[in-house]
Amino acid sequence: MDQNEPGTEEDLSPQELAVLRFLAENEEGKMIPEDTIVVPGYSTQSIRSAVSWVIKKGFVDPESSEVLIYTLGEEGLRSLKDGLPEDLVYKYARKNGQVSLSELNNAMPADLVKIGITQLAKLGLRPSEGILKVDRETELEDEMQRRLQCLRSIMDGNTPSSYCLEVFKKRGDMIVERKIQKRKLRINSRGRLILEKSADDAVGQLTPEMITSGAWKNARFRKYDLNLSTENVSGSFLHPLSYLREEVARIFLDMGFSEMRGHFIEYSGWNMDALFIPQDHPARDMQDTFYIESDAPPEFEDQEILPILKKVHEKGIRGYTGWGYRWSESEAKKLLLRTHTTVSTIRNLYHIGKAPAAIFSIDRVFRHESVDWKHLAELHQIEGAYYAEDANLSTLKWLMEEFYSRLGFSRIRLIPSYYPYTEPSMDVVVEINGKEVELGGSGIFRPEVLKPLGLDKPAIAWGMGLERLAMIYYNLNDIRGIYQSDINWLKSFKLRI
Ligand code: PHE
C-alpha cells in the first residue's frame, strides 16, 4: 500500500481495532454496554475515545438508553446510621411493652415519631387511645431487617429490588432516583469487513529502533484522515480571576507602584509580632492560623529585629506603652502559612528603608476558615502601602476611591474599623444591589510598627480580597464558583489581555 496516499476512514488505530474485535467477539447477538468493554493495555479513557471514533467512522451502531440509578437520600443515610424511624419507635415501645405518644414525642423528634407511627400502622401495628402496645413481633422485626438490608444494598451501589423500591420510593428523601444515559454498541457489517481486512501489523508510531534497523522501509503505516470532522476549540483565554488580577496590577503599576514579592511560609515574628499583634491575640490561635511543624526550622531571618520586637511589645516606644506582657522569642520563631500579605508589606518597607516607597502585591494567603459562600480558606489579597512624608488619611481615602473607580465602582465607603497595626483603621465597603459588601481593611500604620524598624515617615496600607472583588465584578452569588472551573461559566468570558 502506498504510504503517501491520503488517509481514509478505513484506517483504524490499534485501540479502535481492539474495540471492534472486542465487540465482534463478545456480541452473541446482543448490544454491548459501553462500560463493559475492556481491552488489556488501554485505559478506560482511551477506550472511550476509540469507541467514539468507531461510531463516527460508521463501523459500530450505538443505541442510547436511559438507565435509572439509585442512591441513598439524606433520610436514607440517616436511617442507615441511626435506625429506621419505624424501628426506633418499635424498639422504644418494646422496652416496656408499651409507650404513650406523648412520651414518644418527648423521647425523639416529632417528625421521626410521625413517620415511625405511620409505617408501623401500615404493618398492622396501631396505637390505640394514644398508647402503642407491642409484644415481640418476630415478623415485624424481620421486616425491619429486610428494609435495612435494602438501604445497605443501595449504599453498596446495587440496583434495588422491586420490593425495596416499593417500600422506599414514596418515602421522602430515603432514596434518590436519577436518570443517566448509557450507550450500548453493536458492530455492524462495515465493521466486520474492516476487521477482516485489517492486518495487525499496521504501524501507528515510528520508533528509533525501526529507523536504525531499517524496518520502516517495509512497514505498513496507519494513515491519518485529515478531513475527519473534529470539535472546534477556541484558543486559550485567561481565567476570569487571572484577568481581574492583571487589571488590578495594571492600575497600581499605572499609579507608580512597584510589585513586591513574599513567601507563603512566614515567621510568626514577621506575620504578627512586627505588626504589633500581641502574642495572645485570638488571630494567632490554631483555630484561625495554619502553623507549620518543622523539626529543623530555618534560622529566623533578620535576627536583629527580635530584641526590638521584644522591647516594643513589652515596654512600648517613646510616648506609647506597649502591651506589657512577657514576650516569647520562640513564639515569634514559629512558622506559619501567612494569614495576610501585610507581612510582605512590612518586610519590604523594612528592607527598602527609605521614603518615598509605593509597593503592592496580589498574592495568596491562607486561613483556617470554614468555607462558605463568601469565605475561602485560600484566597488572594490586594495589598499595598505608600510610605512617604505626605501619606495621610486623605491620601488613603483618595487612593481607595481612585483604585475602585478605575475598576468601575464609583461608590465606595470607608467605615471605621480596628486592626492592631493601624490607627485609624478603615474598612472599604461597596454597595451592590442595596447590600453592603466588605472588600477589605486599610489604615495608617501605628508608630509601634514603623518606628522600631527605623521607619520614621508615615505609611498608609491596605489589604483587600481579590475573590470578593471578583464576586462583584462577575456578579457571582457564591465565592466558591471562582474555583469550580465550570466550563460553561469559563467559556462565557473570553478574556484576553
Ligand atoms: N491585613 C488586613 C486583613 O488581612 C487588612 C489590612 C491591611 C488592614 C493593611 C489594614 C492595613 O484583613
PDB file of N, CA and C in Angstrom, residues 70-73 75-77 79-80 83-86 115 119 122 143-154 160-177:
ATOM      1  N   TYR A  70     -29.906   4.525  41.525  1.00  0.00           N
ATOM      2  CA  TYR A  70     -30.432   4.883  42.841  1.00  0.00           C
ATOM      3  C   TYR A  70     -29.302   5.099  43.834  1.00  0.00           C
ATOM      4  N   THR A  71     -29.465   6.138  44.641  1.00  0.00           N
ATOM      5  CA  THR A  71     -28.541   6.348  45.758  1.00  0.00           C
ATOM      6  C   THR A  71     -29.370   6.679  46.991  1.00  0.00           C
ATOM      7  N   LEU A  72     -28.722   6.654  48.141  1.00  0.00           N
ATOM      8  CA  LEU A  72     -29.466   6.995  49.354  1.00  0.00           C
ATOM      9  C   LEU A  72     -29.611   8.506  49.465  1.00  0.00           C
ATOM     10  N   GLY A  73     -30.811   8.951  49.844  1.00  0.00           N
ATOM     11  CA  GLY A  73     -31.014  10.364  50.127  1.00  0.00           C
ATOM     12  C   GLY A  73     -30.603  10.650  51.555  1.00  0.00           C
ATOM     13  N   GLU A  75     -32.335  11.238  54.215  1.00  0.00           N
ATOM     14  CA  GLU A  75     -33.096  10.479  55.199  1.00  0.00           C
ATOM     15  C   GLU A  75     -32.652   9.010  55.210  1.00  0.00           C
ATOM     16  N   GLY A  76     -32.336   8.489  54.027  1.00  0.00           N
ATOM     17  CA  GLY A  76     -31.869   7.116  53.923  1.00  0.00           C
ATOM     18  C   GLY A  76     -30.533   6.942  54.630  1.00  0.00           C
ATOM     19  N   LEU A  77     -29.650   7.900  54.430  1.00  0.00           N
ATOM     20  CA  LEU A  77     -28.337   7.838  55.078  1.00  0.00           C
ATOM     21  C   LEU A  77     -28.498   7.887  56.597  1.00  0.00           C
ATOM     22  N   SER A  79     -31.141   7.040  58.302  1.00  0.00           N
ATOM     23  CA  SER A  79     -31.752   5.808  58.792  1.00  0.00           C
ATOM     24  C   SER A  79     -30.739   4.680  58.885  1.00  0.00           C
ATOM     25  N   LEU A  80     -29.837   4.644  57.922  1.00  0.00           N
ATOM     26  CA  LEU A  80     -28.835   3.592  57.930  1.00  0.00           C
ATOM     27  C   LEU A  80     -27.903   3.764  59.130  1.00  0.00           C
ATOM     28  N   GLY A  83     -30.899   4.263  62.478  1.00  0.00           N
ATOM     29  CA  GLY A  83     -32.059   3.368  62.560  1.00  0.00           C
ATOM     30  C   GLY A  83     -33.244   3.931  61.808  1.00  0.00           C
ATOM     31  N   LEU A  84     -34.099   3.017  61.325  1.00  0.00           N
ATOM     32  CA  LEU A  84     -35.315   3.453  60.623  1.00  0.00           C
ATOM     33  C   LEU A  84     -36.296   4.023  61.631  1.00  0.00           C
ATOM     34  N   PRO A  85     -37.045   5.064  61.276  1.00  0.00           N
ATOM     35  CA  PRO A  85     -37.997   5.640  62.224  1.00  0.00           C
ATOM     36  C   PRO A  85     -38.928   4.573  62.818  1.00  0.00           C
ATOM     37  N   GLU A  86     -39.464   3.676  61.953  1.00  0.00           N
ATOM     38  CA  GLU A  86     -40.397   2.659  62.464  1.00  0.00           C
ATOM     39  C   GLU A  86     -39.715   1.717  63.455  1.00  0.00           C
ATOM     40  N   ILE A 115     -43.405   9.601  61.257  1.00  0.00           N
ATOM     41  CA  ILE A 115     -43.109   8.629  60.189  1.00  0.00           C
ATOM     42  C   ILE A 115     -43.123   7.209  60.747  1.00  0.00           C
ATOM     43  N   GLN A 119     -45.565   4.220  59.466  1.00  0.00           N
ATOM     44  CA  GLN A 119     -45.037   2.986  58.884  1.00  0.00           C
ATOM     45  C   GLN A 119     -45.491   1.760  59.669  1.00  0.00           C
ATOM     46  N   LYS A 122     -48.921   0.848  58.780  1.00  0.00           N
ATOM     47  CA  LYS A 122     -49.013   0.100  57.518  1.00  0.00           C
ATOM     48  C   LYS A 122     -48.675  -1.365  57.725  1.00  0.00           C
ATOM     49  N   GLU A 143     -39.100  -7.815  59.051  1.00  0.00           N
ATOM     50  CA  GLU A 143     -39.376  -6.809  58.028  1.00  0.00           C
ATOM     51  C   GLU A 143     -38.401  -5.624  58.157  1.00  0.00           C
ATOM     52  N   MET A 144     -38.163  -5.210  59.413  1.00  0.00           N
ATOM     53  CA  MET A 144     -37.216  -4.100  59.636  1.00  0.00           C
ATOM     54  C   MET A 144     -35.840  -4.476  59.089  1.00  0.00           C
ATOM     55  N   GLN A 145     -35.425  -5.703  59.373  1.00  0.00           N
ATOM     56  CA  GLN A 145     -34.123  -6.166  58.885  1.00  0.00           C
ATOM     57  C   GLN A 145     -34.069  -6.115  57.363  1.00  0.00           C
ATOM     58  N   ARG A 146     -35.188  -6.552  56.756  1.00  0.00           N
ATOM     59  CA  ARG A 146     -35.250  -6.557  55.298  1.00  0.00           C
ATOM     60  C   ARG A 146     -35.095  -5.119  54.764  1.00  0.00           C
ATOM     61  N   ARG A 147     -35.784  -4.203  55.429  1.00  0.00           N
ATOM     62  CA  ARG A 147     -35.712  -2.798  54.987  1.00  0.00           C
ATOM     63  C   ARG A 147     -34.304  -2.237  55.122  1.00  0.00           C
ATOM     64  N   LEU A 148     -33.675  -2.547  56.255  1.00  0.00           N
ATOM     65  CA  LEU A 148     -32.304  -2.054  56.436  1.00  0.00           C
ATOM     66  C   LEU A 148     -31.382  -2.638  55.385  1.00  0.00           C
ATOM     67  N   GLN A 149     -31.625  -3.918  55.088  1.00  0.00           N
ATOM     68  CA  GLN A 149     -30.830  -4.607  54.080  1.00  0.00           C
ATOM     69  C   GLN A 149     -30.950  -3.898  52.727  1.00  0.00           C
ATOM     70  N   CYS A 150     -32.180  -3.430  52.429  1.00  0.00           N
ATOM     71  CA  CYS A 150     -32.403  -2.669  51.189  1.00  0.00           C
ATOM     72  C   CYS A 150     -31.491  -1.448  51.155  1.00  0.00           C
ATOM     73  N   LEU A 151     -31.517  -0.681  52.262  1.00  0.00           N
ATOM     74  CA  LEU A 151     -30.726   0.553  52.303  1.00  0.00           C
ATOM     75  C   LEU A 151     -29.244   0.235  52.151  1.00  0.00           C
ATOM     76  N   ARG A 152     -28.815  -0.805  52.864  1.00  0.00           N
ATOM     77  CA  ARG A 152     -27.402  -1.174  52.806  1.00  0.00           C
ATOM     78  C   ARG A 152     -27.001  -1.530  51.372  1.00  0.00           C
ATOM     79  N   SER A 153     -27.892  -2.275  50.725  1.00  0.00           N
ATOM     80  CA  SER A 153     -27.570  -2.739  49.386  1.00  0.00           C
ATOM     81  C   SER A 153     -27.497  -1.565  48.396  1.00  0.00           C
ATOM     82  N   ILE A 154     -28.392  -0.588  48.572  1.00  0.00           N
ATOM     83  CA  ILE A 154     -28.337   0.605  47.699  1.00  0.00           C
ATOM     84  C   ILE A 154     -27.054   1.377  47.963  1.00  0.00           C
ATOM     85  N   PRO A 160     -31.772  -1.524  43.411  1.00  0.00           N
ATOM     86  CA  PRO A 160     -32.721  -2.039  44.389  1.00  0.00           C
ATOM     87  C   PRO A 160     -33.738  -3.010  43.774  1.00  0.00           C
ATOM     88  N   SER A 161     -34.159  -3.980  44.551  1.00  0.00           N
ATOM     89  CA  SER A 161     -35.186  -4.920  44.085  1.00  0.00           C
ATOM     90  C   SER A 161     -36.524  -4.177  44.035  1.00  0.00           C
ATOM     91  N   SER A 162     -37.487  -4.774  43.356  1.00  0.00           N
ATOM     92  CA  SER A 162     -38.774  -4.082  43.259  1.00  0.00           C
ATOM     93  C   SER A 162     -39.401  -3.966  44.643  1.00  0.00           C
ATOM     94  N   TYR A 163     -39.104  -4.936  45.504  1.00  0.00           N
ATOM     95  CA  TYR A 163     -39.614  -4.845  46.868  1.00  0.00           C
ATOM     96  C   TYR A 163     -39.062  -3.587  47.571  1.00  0.00           C
ATOM     97  N   CYS A 164     -37.765  -3.395  47.463  1.00  0.00           N
ATOM     98  CA  CYS A 164     -37.144  -2.222  48.103  1.00  0.00           C
ATOM     99  C   CYS A 164     -37.723  -0.924  47.537  1.00  0.00           C
ATOM    100  N   LEU A 165     -37.880  -0.902  46.234  1.00  0.00           N
ATOM    101  CA  LEU A 165     -38.407   0.306  45.606  1.00  0.00           C
ATOM    102  C   LEU A 165     -39.805   0.603  46.126  1.00  0.00           C
ATOM    103  N   GLU A 166     -40.582  -0.453  46.244  1.00  0.00           N
ATOM    104  CA  GLU A 166     -41.968  -0.280  46.684  1.00  0.00           C
ATOM    105  C   GLU A 166     -41.998   0.299  48.090  1.00  0.00           C
ATOM    106  N   VAL A 167     -41.110  -0.206  48.957  1.00  0.00           N
ATOM    107  CA  VAL A 167     -41.102   0.269  50.343  1.00  0.00           C
ATOM    108  C   VAL A 167     -40.601   1.706  50.442  1.00  0.00           C
ATOM    109  N   PHE A 168     -39.593   2.047  49.666  1.00  0.00           N
ATOM    110  CA  PHE A 168     -38.920   3.317  49.924  1.00  0.00           C
ATOM    111  C   PHE A 168     -39.187   4.442  48.940  1.00  0.00           C
ATOM    112  N   LYS A 169     -39.654   4.109  47.749  1.00  0.00           N
ATOM    113  CA  LYS A 169     -39.690   5.142  46.712  1.00  0.00           C
ATOM    114  C   LYS A 169     -40.534   6.346  47.090  1.00  0.00           C
ATOM    115  N   LYS A 170     -41.644   6.078  47.773  1.00  0.00           N
ATOM    116  CA  LYS A 170     -42.513   7.218  48.079  1.00  0.00           C
ATOM    117  C   LYS A 170     -42.152   7.878  49.399  1.00  0.00           C
ATOM    118  N   ARG A 171     -41.126   7.344  50.065  1.00  0.00           N
ATOM    119  CA  ARG A 171     -40.838   7.878  51.395  1.00  0.00           C
ATOM    120  C   ARG A 171     -39.795   8.981  51.358  1.00  0.00           C
ATOM    121  N   GLY A 172     -40.281  10.200  51.208  1.00  0.00           N
ATOM    122  CA  GLY A 172     -39.452  11.404  51.319  1.00  0.00           C
ATOM    123  C   GLY A 172     -38.085  11.255  50.680  1.00  0.00           C
ATOM    124  N   ASP A 173     -37.074  11.463  51.457  1.00  0.00           N
ATOM    125  CA  ASP A 173     -35.739  11.560  50.930  1.00  0.00           C
ATOM    126  C   ASP A 173     -34.932  10.297  51.241  1.00  0.00           C
ATOM    127  N   MET A 174     -35.631   9.161  51.276  1.00  0.00           N
ATOM    128  CA  MET A 174     -34.947   7.912  51.595  1.00  0.00           C
ATOM    129  C   MET A 174     -33.999   7.511  50.466  1.00  0.00           C
ATOM    130  N   ILE A 175     -34.558   7.405  49.260  1.00  0.00           N
ATOM    131  CA  ILE A 175     -33.691   7.088  48.135  1.00  0.00           C
ATOM    132  C   ILE A 175     -33.891   8.097  47.008  1.00  0.00           C
ATOM    133  N   VAL A 176     -32.835   8.310  46.282  1.00  0.00           N
ATOM    134  CA  VAL A 176     -32.879   9.291  45.200  1.00  0.00           C
ATOM    135  C   VAL A 176     -32.726   8.554  43.874  1.00  0.00           C
ATOM    136  N   GLU A 177     -33.628   8.889  42.962  1.00  0.00           N
ATOM    137  CA  GLU A 177     -33.577   8.215  41.668  1.00  0.00           C
ATOM    138  C   GLU A 177     -33.025   9.186  40.642  1.00  0.00           C
TER     139      GLU A 177
END
